[in-house]
């Protein structure tokens, strides 16, 4: 499979499922089984799971991950005690989750374990920084759409999206929803002299006027945009929100007469919380969104089977998705890439 | 009193804690739980250790101490011979390795403030392959049977991922056998390690103490603190005393802190002076430095003589509590009363009272302060008060803030015999640029 080689070009990868039961774990297992561990050091963790071993929604057991000899992994100490492999404990980190301290170990003889790592974006970032010091070449994070921060380019440079019938049993809807996320990930990186200055700003909503001056709108976040009485688009070429980009801010720019001259900028795609409808209207009027840091979407993995038993046609799904997002799409289970 | 409760005393001690760079959680815990030292011997002994650390570059040791985990619970389990799991054995091994590494550094620096027990035997037990790295698992070399089981497991895994059902079953059995053998080994290791439990605890405690000492010594260099001279007589002397929290705050505004010198041969002492003359800062700095000395920190003065007490009581008149239904006056008087009854019961207290009875009318207020000073004459104890009232008592040693000179405040304290308080309130108000009409009316009232 070609995307393993693609992964090796990056030092950090996150795998994000757009819904539960879209085959994210199969995807992770698939990758872990194929990485050339004789050449590179790999560490894996997940953005913490919330304390229970069973998935409370579908009553299925939380998936275990097969870890080969040589892989480094970080998990909560209670899950470490339950591991079904032989491993050497390397470090007890200072990170904690609801299941105890996060420990890092290296697999001596392969087997299965539950991976539940740091539970916030910030602690995940510290984990990445800490583990890099051990000479790790590639960090892999098992992410979750509800905690998209794990896919932020500040934490992982490349990502794989996992989608499937669990998200929607209608191929058209499934393709549309997945395409929207892929589109957000593919937003272009801002190319402007003000980029470095904007990167250093820590909060609020800011503008860059046509002469290149940075303007503070004195708004704490896009959520407080209603408190602004004046037209913030006046004289601006860039409007930058450090935090979340909401429909409200998007609509303000969309309604402006100067929409075509303005670029709306966010830190990275994980900060975008706009509905597809609002985004489409914004684009149709000539609006554009750019990011300060860009992620690389390597591939999309699909699981055509929904938890309720509904099965989509794998080939059609893959083909339609591929056409829509112009990226490699794989059904790992169907093609029996043994897991 | 523990250091944790002393942090609530509003004299700038929290700033000292906040600027103290303790590396390990167990060092921090030990400091917070530490009791105030009250005898000269204890304090001198402690400063002897601190001085040893103060003169040396301990940055390498500090880096090591950063990695220490608080494994007190694990060590309790070990001393009860409860079988330790992999994570706990790792913790023990890690502590033993760090201890020997720090010990080597201590010897290089010829630092004798702390003695660490030798834990080589523990390292030997938990590092059978002599890798000298602090990672841990139940190594193959612990038992030939284990070695054999793992050899078979590895062989199956190498054969490939497509395992037949039989093979899968075999793997499951081998894993079970592996787990059983590991448990036996952990039991054996726990028994081997149990005799070292108290030495391990001692090492953890001494490393925590070393962490605290290094942090205090570093703070002394950073904030230009000194070692106090601990006395047994009732003579207190501060040469250029300052308050680091206030100093940092002023520095932030681009202003300098003016240090104050004071020598106290006998109590009680009253400090009089203009508003904004730094009387409250003197009171707070006296409390701060007394606490610093008795908790083994560097003190904030060029030099000082300090006489240890059993308790430092600081009353700065903010005892008002709306929820308790107590007015500021009642709160203050009750707080002073509590100190008084402790002194009566024979407790050695340094009582620092900022403007007692300030919130009531000046006639009764003056009488209350004079009355307090008369009681003090009978119950003795070490009392330092600031006041704006004209106090007539003659059993009192008085200090006065020099006050305004050409519109500039001179914070120097000078001994004075007169109880007459300076009349500088209006001049200071003018300096602050308040409403001119108000000032004019006030002046005309005074002249009438």
Short mmCIF file of C-alpha atoms in Angstrom, two decimals, chain A residues 33 66-69 77-78 80-81 83-94 101 103 108-111 338, chain B residues 66 69-71 85-88 90-91 94 133-139 150-151 153-154 157 161-162 175 178 182:
data_model
loop_
_atom_site.label_atom_id
_atom_site.label_comp_id
_atom_site.label_asym_id
_atom_site.label_seq_id
_atom_site.Cartn_x
_atom_site.Cartn_y
_atom_site.Cartn_z
CA UNK A 33 1.75 -3.61 11.12
CA UNK A 66 -1.67 -4.89 18.19
CA UNK A 67 1.81 -3.63 18.90
CA UNK A 68 4.87 -5.19 17.34
CA UNK A 69 8.25 -5.68 18.92
CA UNK A 77 -0.90 2.98 34.07
CA UNK A 78 -4.10 0.99 34.65
CA UNK A 80 -0.47 -0.75 31.17
CA UNK A 81 -1.13 -3.29 33.91
CA UNK A 83 -1.50 -5.24 28.61
CA UNK A 84 -1.20 -8.57 26.83
CA UNK A 85 2.30 -8.19 25.55
CA UNK A 86 5.76 -8.08 27.06
CA UNK A 87 7.27 -4.66 27.31
CA UNK A 88 9.99 -2.70 29.02
CA UNK A 89 8.84 0.33 31.01
CA UNK A 90 10.92 3.32 29.92
CA UNK A 91 9.37 6.25 31.68
CA UNK A 92 6.58 7.38 33.96
CA UNK A 93 5.65 10.74 32.47
CA UNK A 94 4.28 13.72 34.37
CA UNK A 101 -0.27 8.51 35.14
CA UNK A 103 3.65 5.61 31.17
CA UNK A 108 9.79 -6.60 23.81
CA UNK A 109 7.43 -9.29 22.51
CA UNK A 110 4.40 -8.19 20.48
CA UNK A 111 0.81 -8.43 21.62
CA UNK A 338 -4.77 -8.62 7.17
CA UNK B 66 13.75 17.10 38.57
CA UNK B 69 8.79 10.84 41.70
CA UNK B 70 7.00 10.66 45.00
CA UNK B 71 6.90 6.90 45.56
CA UNK B 85 4.03 -4.77 39.98
CA UNK B 86 6.21 -3.73 37.04
CA UNK B 87 5.45 -0.05 37.44
CA UNK B 88 6.34 -0.06 41.14
CA UNK B 90 10.44 0.50 37.92
CA UNK B 91 9.88 3.29 40.46
CA UNK B 94 14.61 4.55 39.20
CA UNK B 133 19.53 2.46 32.34
CA UNK B 134 16.51 3.12 34.53
CA UNK B 135 13.97 1.25 32.39
CA UNK B 136 12.54 -2.00 33.74
CA UNK B 137 10.72 -5.21 32.92
CA UNK B 138 10.93 -8.77 34.17
CA UNK B 139 14.13 -9.57 32.30
CA UNK B 150 9.80 -16.14 25.63
CA UNK B 151 12.06 -17.87 23.14
CA UNK B 153 6.87 -16.81 21.82
CA UNK B 154 9.41 -14.94 19.73
CA UNK B 157 5.88 -14.26 16.11
CA UNK B 161 1.16 -12.79 11.19
CA UNK B 162 -1.21 -15.38 9.71
CA UNK B 175 1.47 -15.77 27.46
CA UNK B 178 4.84 -16.06 30.99
CA UNK B 182 6.60 -13.16 36.00
#
